């Protein structure tokens, strides 16, 4: 059974799986157990969820993580892994509604919740917030949009596409943030507010961050990721009939499409279509 087949089987039949079997599959997939429980339609125990903490502090931390190079991200992850677990676990989160015709929006929301990330805490990924909100509400989830958010969540695009029932095909799009950023955000899940503040200061020390007053994404991103995931150049054609009605609306392209260029020093600069540019994010 391939990874995609296993994820689809967990999505469709995971409620019949014992907890021990789901834990085994999480190890095989190298995905967080909390995420695999969500895909399988099981409750998520509190000890796998982030403690109650200040969301503004979490947003400030996530903002600072985007300034780190890959070497700095690795050091920051080691720093987070070494922190003691001090937070009080929240209550378990109930399983998603099994009657939803499209389970992906609930799965995506739960994966973000597993990291404590909301719309304002998720680092800038090159999509308007309204686009991400549309994904969470089940109005659309195109492959390009999945590609943009997979990295910060620490997921492979192919895995996220399998859960969303989107076919892989070549796309002219380079995500801003890679899965190494997602690994740091995942390592921060057990952190309390004070630990997040401490980790934010550590990130500033690592990357010599200076307060620029406005949220500007400056991650080196997937173009310099040493193990960036490549979309297969030849993927099986999607044989499903063209979507109509509400399903067509779900697949429409919403949100701005960023282009990437570099300045003389090699730093990545993000440029978007001005007509589709969402309001600028103010730095936390």
PDB file of C-alpha atoms in Angstrom:
ATOM      1  CA  UNK A   1       0.000   0.000   0.000  1.00  0.00           C
ATOM      2  CA  UNK A   2       1.419   3.384  -1.011  1.00  0.00           C
ATOM      3  CA  UNK A   3       1.441   6.425   1.291  1.00  0.00           C
ATOM      4  CA  UNK A   4      -1.469   7.954  -0.580  1.00  0.00           C
ATOM      5  CA  UNK A   5      -3.483   4.751  -0.410  1.00  0.00           C
ATOM      6  CA  UNK A   6      -2.791   4.408   3.308  1.00  0.00           C
ATOM      7  CA  UNK A   7      -3.876   7.993   3.996  1.00  0.00           C
ATOM      8  CA  UNK A   8      -7.056   7.566   1.967  1.00  0.00           C
ATOM      9  CA  UNK A   9      -7.804   4.308   3.797  1.00  0.00           C
ATOM     10  CA  UNK A  10      -7.289   6.068   7.143  1.00  0.00           C
ATOM     11  CA  UNK A  11      -9.576   8.880   5.988  1.00  0.00           C
ATOM     12  CA  UNK A  12     -12.327   6.521   4.830  1.00  0.00           C
ATOM     13  CA  UNK A  13     -12.056   3.668   7.330  1.00  0.00           C
ATOM     14  CA  UNK A  14      -9.850   4.926  10.171  1.00  0.00           C
ATOM     15  CA  UNK A  15     -12.677   4.871  12.719  1.00  0.00           C
ATOM     16  CA  UNK A  16     -12.459   1.086  12.584  1.00  0.00           C
ATOM     17  CA  UNK A  17      -8.745   1.149  13.439  1.00  0.00           C
ATOM     18  CA  UNK A  18      -7.522   0.537  16.970  1.00  0.00           C
ATOM     19  CA  UNK A  19      -5.451   3.313  18.548  1.00  0.00           C
ATOM     20  CA  UNK A  20      -2.355   1.088  18.511  1.00  0.00           C
ATOM     21  CA  UNK A  21      -2.706   0.546  14.763  1.00  0.00           C
ATOM     22  CA  UNK A  22      -3.046   4.291  14.118  1.00  0.00           C
ATOM     23  CA  UNK A  23       0.068   4.949  16.199  1.00  0.00           C
ATOM     24  CA  UNK A  24       1.921   2.360  14.134  1.00  0.00           C
ATOM     25  CA  UNK A  25       0.827   4.012  10.891  1.00  0.00           C
ATOM     26  CA  UNK A  26       1.854   7.441  12.205  1.00  0.00           C
ATOM     27  CA  UNK A  27       5.362   6.057  12.664  1.00  0.00           C
ATOM     28  CA  UNK A  28       5.357   4.564   9.170  1.00  0.00           C
ATOM     29  CA  UNK A  29       4.221   7.850   7.641  1.00  0.00           C
ATOM     30  CA  UNK A  30       6.526   9.954   9.855  1.00  0.00           C
ATOM     31  CA  UNK A  31       3.583  12.235  10.639  1.00  0.00           C
ATOM     32  CA  UNK A  32       2.526  13.562  14.061  1.00  0.00           C
ATOM     33  CA  UNK A  33       0.247  11.122  15.846  1.00  0.00           C
ATOM     34  CA  UNK A  34      -2.249  13.923  16.514  1.00  0.00           C
ATOM     35  CA  UNK A  35      -2.537  14.573  12.767  1.00  0.00           C
ATOM     36  CA  UNK A  36      -3.016  10.910  11.894  1.00  0.00           C
ATOM     37  CA  UNK A  37      -5.697  10.599  14.576  1.00  0.00           C
ATOM     38  CA  UNK A  38      -7.489  13.527  12.951  1.00  0.00           C
ATOM     39  CA  UNK A  39      -7.287  11.944   9.492  1.00  0.00           C
ATOM     40  CA  UNK A  40      -8.617   8.670  10.899  1.00  0.00           C
ATOM     41  CA  UNK A  41     -11.548  10.408  12.577  1.00  0.00           C
ATOM     42  CA  UNK A  42     -10.452   9.727  16.160  1.00  0.00           C
ATOM     43  CA  UNK A  43     -10.408  12.111  19.136  1.00  0.00           C
ATOM     44  CA  UNK A  44      -7.052  13.751  19.907  1.00  0.00           C
ATOM     45  CA  UNK A  45      -5.923  13.337  23.539  1.00  0.00           C
ATOM     46  CA  UNK A  46      -4.981  16.482  25.414  1.00  0.00           C
ATOM     47  CA  UNK A  47      -1.335  15.565  25.941  1.00  0.00           C
ATOM     48  CA  UNK A  48      -0.794  15.806  22.165  1.00  0.00           C
ATOM     49  CA  UNK A  49      -2.300  19.303  21.944  1.00  0.00           C
ATOM     50  CA  UNK A  50      -0.737  22.692  22.739  1.00  0.00           C
ATOM     51  CA  UNK A  51      -1.450  24.195  26.165  1.00  0.00           C
ATOM     52  CA  UNK A  52      -3.423  27.403  26.595  1.00  0.00           C
ATOM     53  CA  UNK A  53      -1.125  30.284  25.626  1.00  0.00           C
ATOM     54  CA  UNK A  54      -1.135  33.835  24.361  1.00  0.00           C
ATOM     55  CA  UNK A  55      -1.856  33.802  20.613  1.00  0.00           C
ATOM     56  CA  UNK A  56      -0.076  37.127  20.032  1.00  0.00           C
ATOM     57  CA  UNK A  57       3.089  35.625  21.473  1.00  0.00           C
ATOM     58  CA  UNK A  58       2.674  32.559  19.249  1.00  0.00           C
ATOM     59  CA  UNK A  59       2.228  34.816  16.228  1.00  0.00           C
ATOM     60  CA  UNK A  60       5.358  36.796  17.133  1.00  0.00           C
ATOM     61  CA  UNK A  61       7.323  33.552  17.475  1.00  0.00           C
ATOM     62  CA  UNK A  62       6.102  32.191  14.122  1.00  0.00           C
ATOM     63  CA  UNK A  63       6.985  35.527  12.520  1.00  0.00           C
ATOM     64  CA  UNK A  64      10.549  35.345  13.795  1.00  0.00           C
ATOM     65  CA  UNK A  65      10.979  31.739  12.676  1.00  0.00           C
ATOM     66  CA  UNK A  66      10.548  32.856   9.052  1.00  0.00           C
ATOM     67  CA  UNK A  67      13.801  34.839   9.277  1.00  0.00           C
ATOM     68  CA  UNK A  68      15.887  31.726   9.966  1.00  0.00           C
ATOM     69  CA  UNK A  69      18.050  29.942   7.423  1.00  0.00           C
ATOM     70  CA  UNK A  70      17.949  26.155   7.306  1.00  0.00           C
ATOM     71  CA  UNK A  71      20.953  25.838   9.614  1.00  0.00           C
ATOM     72  CA  UNK A  72      19.312  28.231  12.081  1.00  0.00           C
ATOM     73  CA  UNK A  73      16.005  26.357  11.851  1.00  0.00           C
ATOM     74  CA  UNK A  74      17.807  23.147  12.834  1.00  0.00           C
ATOM     75  CA  UNK A  75      19.399  24.864  15.848  1.00  0.00           C
ATOM     76  CA  UNK A  76      16.080  26.398  16.879  1.00  0.00           C
ATOM     77  CA  UNK A  77      14.362  23.027  16.658  1.00  0.00           C
ATOM     78  CA  UNK A  78      17.048  21.477  18.893  1.00  0.00           C
ATOM     79  CA  UNK A  79      16.527  24.346  21.345  1.00  0.00           C
ATOM     80  CA  UNK A  80      12.775  23.695  21.454  1.00  0.00           C
ATOM     81  CA  UNK A  81      13.182  19.931  21.799  1.00  0.00           C
ATOM     82  CA  UNK A  82      15.385  20.488  24.864  1.00  0.00           C
ATOM     83  CA  UNK A  83      12.784  22.585  26.706  1.00  0.00           C
ATOM     84  CA  UNK A  84      10.902  20.846  29.566  1.00  0.00           C
ATOM     85  CA  UNK A  85       7.177  20.212  29.219  1.00  0.00           C
ATOM     86  CA  UNK A  86       5.582  22.657  31.661  1.00  0.00           C
ATOM     87  CA  UNK A  87       2.154  23.429  30.219  1.00  0.00           C
ATOM     88  CA  UNK A  88      -1.118  21.940  31.435  1.00  0.00           C
ATOM     89  CA  UNK A  89      -2.622  19.723  28.731  1.00  0.00           C
ATOM     90  CA  UNK A  90      -6.040  20.873  27.479  1.00  0.00           C
ATOM     91  CA  UNK A  91      -9.095  18.657  27.204  1.00  0.00           C
ATOM     92  CA  UNK A  92      -9.166  16.071  24.467  1.00  0.00           C
ATOM     93  CA  UNK A  93     -10.534  17.279  21.150  1.00  0.00           C
ATOM     94  CA  UNK A  94     -13.524  15.282  19.867  1.00  0.00           C
ATOM     95  CA  UNK A  95     -13.425  13.453  16.555  1.00  0.00           C
ATOM     96  CA  UNK A  96     -14.514  15.228  13.398  1.00  0.00           C
ATOM     97  CA  UNK A  97     -18.051  14.813  12.077  1.00  0.00           C
ATOM     98  CA  UNK A  98     -18.161  11.602  10.002  1.00  0.00           C
ATOM     99  CA  UNK A  99     -21.166  12.824   7.993  1.00  0.00           C
ATOM    100  CA  UNK A 100     -19.318  15.673   6.241  1.00  0.00           C
ATOM    101  CA  UNK A 101     -19.272  14.955   2.478  1.00  0.00           C
ATOM    102  CA  UNK A 102     -15.820  16.571   2.151  1.00  0.00           C
ATOM    103  CA  UNK A 103     -13.722  15.793   5.248  1.00  0.00           C
ATOM    104  CA  UNK A 104     -10.685  17.833   4.191  1.00  0.00           C
ATOM    105  CA  UNK A 105     -11.729  21.240   5.618  1.00  0.00           C
ATOM    106  CA  UNK A 106     -12.221  19.708   9.070  1.00  0.00           C
ATOM    107  CA  UNK A 107      -8.933  17.810   8.769  1.00  0.00           C
ATOM    108  CA  UNK A 108      -7.054  20.958   7.743  1.00  0.00           C
ATOM    109  CA  UNK A 109      -8.574  22.971  10.600  1.00  0.00           C
ATOM    110  CA  UNK A 110      -7.648  20.239  13.087  1.00  0.00           C
ATOM    111  CA  UNK A 111      -4.074  20.006  11.788  1.00  0.00           C
ATOM    112  CA  UNK A 112      -3.710  23.753  12.337  1.00  0.00           C
ATOM    113  CA  UNK A 113      -5.324  23.419  15.775  1.00  0.00           C
ATOM    114  CA  UNK A 114      -2.845  20.660  16.628  1.00  0.00           C
ATOM    115  CA  UNK A 115      -0.155  23.345  16.377  1.00  0.00           C
ATOM    116  CA  UNK A 116      -2.249  26.103  17.927  1.00  0.00           C
ATOM    117  CA  UNK A 117      -2.228  28.007  14.640  1.00  0.00           C
ATOM    118  CA  UNK A 118      -5.117  30.184  13.520  1.00  0.00           C
ATOM    119  CA  UNK A 119      -5.340  32.492  10.522  1.00  0.00           C
ATOM    120  CA  UNK A 120      -3.331  35.182  12.322  1.00  0.00           C
ATOM    121  CA  UNK A 121      -0.693  32.837  13.755  1.00  0.00           C
ATOM    122  CA  UNK A 122       0.033  30.941  10.540  1.00  0.00           C
ATOM    123  CA  UNK A 123       3.086  32.570   8.899  1.00  0.00           C
ATOM    124  CA  UNK A 124       2.545  34.284   5.559  1.00  0.00           C
ATOM    125  CA  UNK A 125       2.454  31.555   2.895  1.00  0.00           C
ATOM    126  CA  UNK A 126       1.717  33.597  -0.231  1.00  0.00           C
ATOM    127  CA  UNK A 127      -2.068  33.227   0.030  1.00  0.00           C
ATOM    128  CA  UNK A 128      -4.614  35.769   1.171  1.00  0.00           C
ATOM    129  CA  UNK A 129      -6.228  35.005   4.499  1.00  0.00           C
ATOM    130  CA  UNK A 130      -9.575  34.875   2.706  1.00  0.00           C
ATOM    131  CA  UNK A 131      -8.179  32.085   0.513  1.00  0.00           C
ATOM    132  CA  UNK A 132      -7.122  30.028   3.534  1.00  0.00           C
ATOM    133  CA  UNK A 133     -10.492  30.729   5.152  1.00  0.00           C
ATOM    134  CA  UNK A 134     -12.171  29.463   1.994  1.00  0.00           C
ATOM    135  CA  UNK A 135     -10.171  26.244   2.268  1.00  0.00           C
ATOM    136  CA  UNK A 136     -11.243  25.823   5.883  1.00  0.00           C
ATOM    137  CA  UNK A 137     -14.878  26.411   4.908  1.00  0.00           C
ATOM    138  CA  UNK A 138     -14.742  23.871   2.091  1.00  0.00           C
ATOM    139  CA  UNK A 139     -15.146  26.301  -0.796  1.00  0.00           C
ATOM    140  CA  UNK A 140     -11.923  25.300  -2.599  1.00  0.00           C
ATOM    141  CA  UNK A 141      -8.566  23.595  -2.190  1.00  0.00           C
ATOM    142  CA  UNK A 142      -6.463  23.609  -5.338  1.00  0.00           C
ATOM    143  CA  UNK A 143      -3.099  21.911  -5.584  1.00  0.00           C
ATOM    144  CA  UNK A 144      -1.254  25.255  -5.624  1.00  0.00           C
ATOM    145  CA  UNK A 145      -2.975  26.270  -2.398  1.00  0.00           C
ATOM    146  CA  UNK A 146      -2.121  22.934  -0.780  1.00  0.00           C
ATOM    147  CA  UNK A 147       1.484  23.413  -1.899  1.00  0.00           C
ATOM    148  CA  UNK A 148       1.615  26.789  -0.159  1.00  0.00           C
ATOM    149  CA  UNK A 149       0.461  25.530   3.254  1.00  0.00           C
ATOM    150  CA  UNK A 150       2.008  22.038   3.308  1.00  0.00           C
ATOM    151  CA  UNK A 151       5.469  23.258   4.372  1.00  0.00           C
ATOM    152  CA  UNK A 152       4.458  25.350   7.401  1.00  0.00           C
ATOM    153  CA  UNK A 153       2.336  22.427   8.593  1.00  0.00           C
ATOM    154  CA  UNK A 154       5.248  20.015   8.210  1.00  0.00           C
ATOM    155  CA  UNK A 155       3.417  17.893   5.615  1.00  0.00           C
ATOM    156  CA  UNK A 156       4.447  16.620   2.210  1.00  0.00           C
ATOM    157  CA  UNK A 157       2.403  17.999  -0.641  1.00  0.00           C
ATOM    158  CA  UNK A 158       1.631  14.496  -1.922  1.00  0.00           C
ATOM    159  CA  UNK A 159       0.254  13.493   1.488  1.00  0.00           C
ATOM    160  CA  UNK A 160      -1.895  16.599   1.850  1.00  0.00           C
ATOM    161  CA  UNK A 161      -3.160  16.184  -1.724  1.00  0.00           C
ATOM    162  CA  UNK A 162      -4.140  12.578  -0.976  1.00  0.00           C
ATOM    163  CA  UNK A 163      -6.230  13.669   2.020  1.00  0.00           C
ATOM    164  CA  UNK A 164      -7.787  16.495  -0.036  1.00  0.00           C
ATOM    165  CA  UNK A 165      -8.472  14.122  -2.966  1.00  0.00           C
ATOM    166  CA  UNK A 166      -6.522  16.371  -5.338  1.00  0.00           C
ATOM    167  CA  UNK A 167      -4.534  14.812  -8.187  1.00  0.00           C
ATOM    168  CA  UNK A 168      -0.842  15.634  -8.458  1.00  0.00           C
ATOM    169  CA  UNK A 169       0.207  17.456 -11.614  1.00  0.00           C
ATOM    170  CA  UNK A 170       3.010  19.842 -12.573  1.00  0.00           C
ATOM    171  CA  UNK A 171       2.378  23.403 -11.377  1.00  0.00           C
ATOM    172  CA  UNK A 172       4.376  26.579 -11.856  1.00  0.00           C
ATOM    173  CA  UNK A 173       4.503  27.566  -8.207  1.00  0.00           C
ATOM    174  CA  UNK A 174       7.249  27.729  -5.594  1.00  0.00           C
ATOM    175  CA  UNK A 175       6.124  27.848  -1.938  1.00  0.00           C
ATOM    176  CA  UNK A 176       7.625  30.479   0.313  1.00  0.00           C
ATOM    177  CA  UNK A 177       8.104  28.251   3.377  1.00  0.00           C
ATOM    178  CA  UNK A 178       9.358  24.669   3.394  1.00  0.00           C
ATOM    179  CA  UNK A 179       8.748  21.793   5.794  1.00  0.00           C
ATOM    180  CA  UNK A 180      11.740  22.777   7.958  1.00  0.00           C
ATOM    181  CA  UNK A 181       9.705  25.782   9.131  1.00  0.00           C
ATOM    182  CA  UNK A 182       6.837  23.383   9.845  1.00  0.00           C
ATOM    183  CA  UNK A 183       9.150  21.172  11.896  1.00  0.00           C
ATOM    184  CA  UNK A 184      10.033  24.127  14.143  1.00  0.00           C
ATOM    185  CA  UNK A 185       6.369  25.086  14.603  1.00  0.00           C
ATOM    186  CA  UNK A 186       5.612  21.462  15.442  1.00  0.00           C
ATOM    187  CA  UNK A 187       8.454  21.351  17.986  1.00  0.00           C
ATOM    188  CA  UNK A 188       6.889  24.401  19.652  1.00  0.00           C
ATOM    189  CA  UNK A 189       3.547  22.656  20.281  1.00  0.00           C
ATOM    190  CA  UNK A 190       4.211  21.860  23.988  1.00  0.00           C
ATOM    191  CA  UNK A 191       5.575  25.343  24.737  1.00  0.00           C
ATOM    192  CA  UNK A 192       3.945  27.701  27.200  1.00  0.00           C
ATOM    193  CA  UNK A 193       3.668  31.448  26.587  1.00  0.00           C
ATOM    194  CA  UNK A 194       6.877  32.150  28.487  1.00  0.00           C
ATOM    195  CA  UNK A 195       8.732  29.414  26.630  1.00  0.00           C
ATOM    196  CA  UNK A 196       7.555  30.849  23.300  1.00  0.00           C
ATOM    197  CA  UNK A 197       8.896  34.264  24.332  1.00  0.00           C
ATOM    198  CA  UNK A 198      12.214  32.643  25.236  1.00  0.00           C
ATOM    199  CA  UNK A 199      12.282  30.753  21.923  1.00  0.00           C
ATOM    200  CA  UNK A 200      11.483  33.955  20.016  1.00  0.00           C
ATOM    201  CA  UNK A 201      14.466  35.666  21.621  1.00  0.00           C
ATOM    202  CA  UNK A 202      16.603  32.666  20.707  1.00  0.00           C
ATOM    203  CA  UNK A 203      15.449  32.937  17.075  1.00  0.00           C
ATOM    204  CA  UNK A 204      16.420  36.630  17.078  1.00  0.00           C
ATOM    205  CA  UNK A 205      19.871  35.758  18.393  1.00  0.00           C
ATOM    206  CA  UNK A 206      20.335  33.122  15.732  1.00  0.00           C
ATOM    207  CA  UNK A 207      19.274  35.216  12.757  1.00  0.00           C
ATOM    208  CA  UNK A 208      20.278  38.698  14.034  1.00  0.00           C
ATOM    209  CA  UNK A 209      16.715  39.829  13.378  1.00  0.00           C
ATOM    210  CA  UNK A 210      15.996  43.545  13.377  1.00  0.00           C
ATOM    211  CA  UNK A 211      12.542  44.971  13.934  1.00  0.00           C
ATOM    212  CA  UNK A 212      11.417  46.259  10.535  1.00  0.00           C
ATOM    213  CA  UNK A 213       8.011  47.472  11.695  1.00  0.00           C
ATOM    214  CA  UNK A 214       5.977  45.599   9.073  1.00  0.00           C
ATOM    215  CA  UNK A 215       5.432  41.853   8.604  1.00  0.00           C
ATOM    216  CA  UNK A 216       7.600  40.910   5.641  1.00  0.00           C
ATOM    217  CA  UNK A 217       8.232  37.246   4.741  1.00  0.00           C
ATOM    218  CA  UNK A 218      11.960  36.802   4.237  1.00  0.00           C
ATOM    219  CA  UNK A 219      12.439  33.034   4.549  1.00  0.00           C
ATOM    220  CA  UNK A 220      14.886  31.507   2.115  1.00  0.00           C
ATOM    221  CA  UNK A 221      12.063  29.078   1.370  1.00  0.00           C
ATOM    222  CA  UNK A 222      11.753  26.003  -0.760  1.00  0.00           C
ATOM    223  CA  UNK A 223      14.090  27.172  -3.555  1.00  0.00           C
ATOM    224  CA  UNK A 224      17.026  26.744  -1.196  1.00  0.00           C
ATOM    225  CA  UNK A 225      15.602  23.777   0.712  1.00  0.00           C
ATOM    226  CA  UNK A 226      18.145  20.938   0.538  1.00  0.00           C
ATOM    227  CA  UNK A 227      15.418  18.308   0.159  1.00  0.00           C
ATOM    228  CA  UNK A 228      12.516  20.156  -1.445  1.00  0.00           C
ATOM    229  CA  UNK A 229       9.712  17.911  -2.600  1.00  0.00           C
ATOM    230  CA  UNK A 230       9.379  17.697  -6.366  1.00  0.00           C
ATOM    231  CA  UNK A 231       6.054  17.162  -8.088  1.00  0.00           C
ATOM    232  CA  UNK A 232       6.341  14.279 -10.567  1.00  0.00           C
ATOM    233  CA  UNK A 233       6.647  15.681 -14.111  1.00  0.00           C
ATOM    234  CA  UNK A 234       4.264  13.061 -15.416  1.00  0.00           C
ATOM    235  CA  UNK A 235       1.306  12.252 -13.199  1.00  0.00           C
ATOM    236  CA  UNK A 236      -1.790  10.234 -14.148  1.00  0.00           C
ATOM    237  CA  UNK A 237      -4.456  12.461 -15.657  1.00  0.00           C
ATOM    238  CA  UNK A 238      -7.455  13.193 -13.525  1.00  0.00           C
ATOM    239  CA  UNK A 239     -10.191  11.160 -15.194  1.00  0.00           C
ATOM    240  CA  UNK A 240     -13.007  12.650 -13.157  1.00  0.00           C
ATOM    241  CA  UNK A 241     -15.495  14.780 -15.133  1.00  0.00           C
ATOM    242  CA  UNK A 242     -15.032  18.550 -14.986  1.00  0.00           C
ATOM    243  CA  UNK A 243     -16.530  19.924 -11.740  1.00  0.00           C
ATOM    244  CA  UNK A 244     -19.783  21.820 -11.962  1.00  0.00           C
ATOM    245  CA  UNK A 245     -21.815  23.943  -9.566  1.00  0.00           C
ATOM    246  CA  UNK A 246     -20.476  24.193  -6.013  1.00  0.00           C
ATOM    247  CA  UNK A 247     -17.657  21.744  -6.746  1.00  0.00           C
ATOM    248  CA  UNK A 248     -16.479  23.986  -9.550  1.00  0.00           C
ATOM    249  CA  UNK A 249     -16.466  26.917  -7.140  1.00  0.00           C
ATOM    250  CA  UNK A 250     -14.313  24.913  -4.745  1.00  0.00           C
ATOM    251  CA  UNK A 251     -11.649  24.439  -7.416  1.00  0.00           C
ATOM    252  CA  UNK A 252     -11.544  28.024  -8.607  1.00  0.00           C
ATOM    253  CA  UNK A 253      -8.302  29.914  -8.118  1.00  0.00           C
ATOM    254  CA  UNK A 254      -8.745  32.345  -5.238  1.00  0.00           C
ATOM    255  CA  UNK A 255      -6.076  34.534  -3.654  1.00  0.00           C
ATOM    256  CA  UNK A 256      -2.981  36.210  -4.945  1.00  0.00           C
ATOM    257  CA  UNK A 257      -0.179  34.360  -6.661  1.00  0.00           C
ATOM    258  CA  UNK A 258       3.245  35.429  -5.459  1.00  0.00           C
ATOM    259  CA  UNK A 259       6.288  35.621  -7.685  1.00  0.00           C
ATOM    260  CA  UNK A 260       9.758  35.179  -6.273  1.00  0.00           C
ATOM    261  CA  UNK A 261      12.864  37.151  -7.164  1.00  0.00           C
ATOM    262  CA  UNK A 262      16.204  37.781  -5.477  1.00  0.00           C
ATOM    263  CA  UNK A 263      18.046  40.971  -4.741  1.00  0.00           C
ATOM    264  CA  UNK A 264      21.783  41.463  -5.222  1.00  0.00           C
ATOM    265  CA  UNK A 265      22.610  39.775  -1.918  1.00  0.00           C
ATOM    266  CA  UNK A 266      20.610  36.682  -2.805  1.00  0.00           C
ATOM    267  CA  UNK A 267      17.735  37.279  -0.386  1.00  0.00           C
ATOM    268  CA  UNK A 268      14.346  36.190  -1.632  1.00  0.00           C
ATOM    269  CA  UNK A 269      11.839  38.953  -2.228  1.00  0.00           C
ATOM    270  CA  UNK A 270       8.132  38.331  -2.566  1.00  0.00           C
ATOM    271  CA  UNK A 271       6.081  40.254  -5.113  1.00  0.00           C
ATOM    272  CA  UNK A 272       2.351  39.874  -5.634  1.00  0.00           C
ATOM    273  CA  UNK A 273      -0.219  41.151  -8.073  1.00  0.00           C
ATOM    274  CA  UNK A 274      -1.251  44.496  -6.596  1.00  0.00           C
ATOM    275  CA  UNK A 275      -4.904  43.950  -7.507  1.00  0.00           C
ATOM    276  CA  UNK A 276      -5.013  40.752  -5.464  1.00  0.00           C
ATOM    277  CA  UNK A 277      -2.737  41.743  -2.604  1.00  0.00           C
ATOM    278  CA  UNK A 278      -4.319  41.243   0.831  1.00  0.00           C
ATOM    279  CA  UNK A 279      -3.850  43.830   3.585  1.00  0.00           C
ATOM    280  CA  UNK A 280      -0.298  43.922   4.873  1.00  0.00           C
ATOM    281  CA  UNK A 281       0.371  42.055   8.073  1.00  0.00           C
ATOM    282  CA  UNK A 282       1.638  44.218  10.880  1.00  0.00           C
ATOM    283  CA  UNK A 283       4.500  42.762  12.811  1.00  0.00           C
ATOM    284  CA  UNK A 284       3.518  41.376  16.223  1.00  0.00           C
TER     285      UNK A 284
END
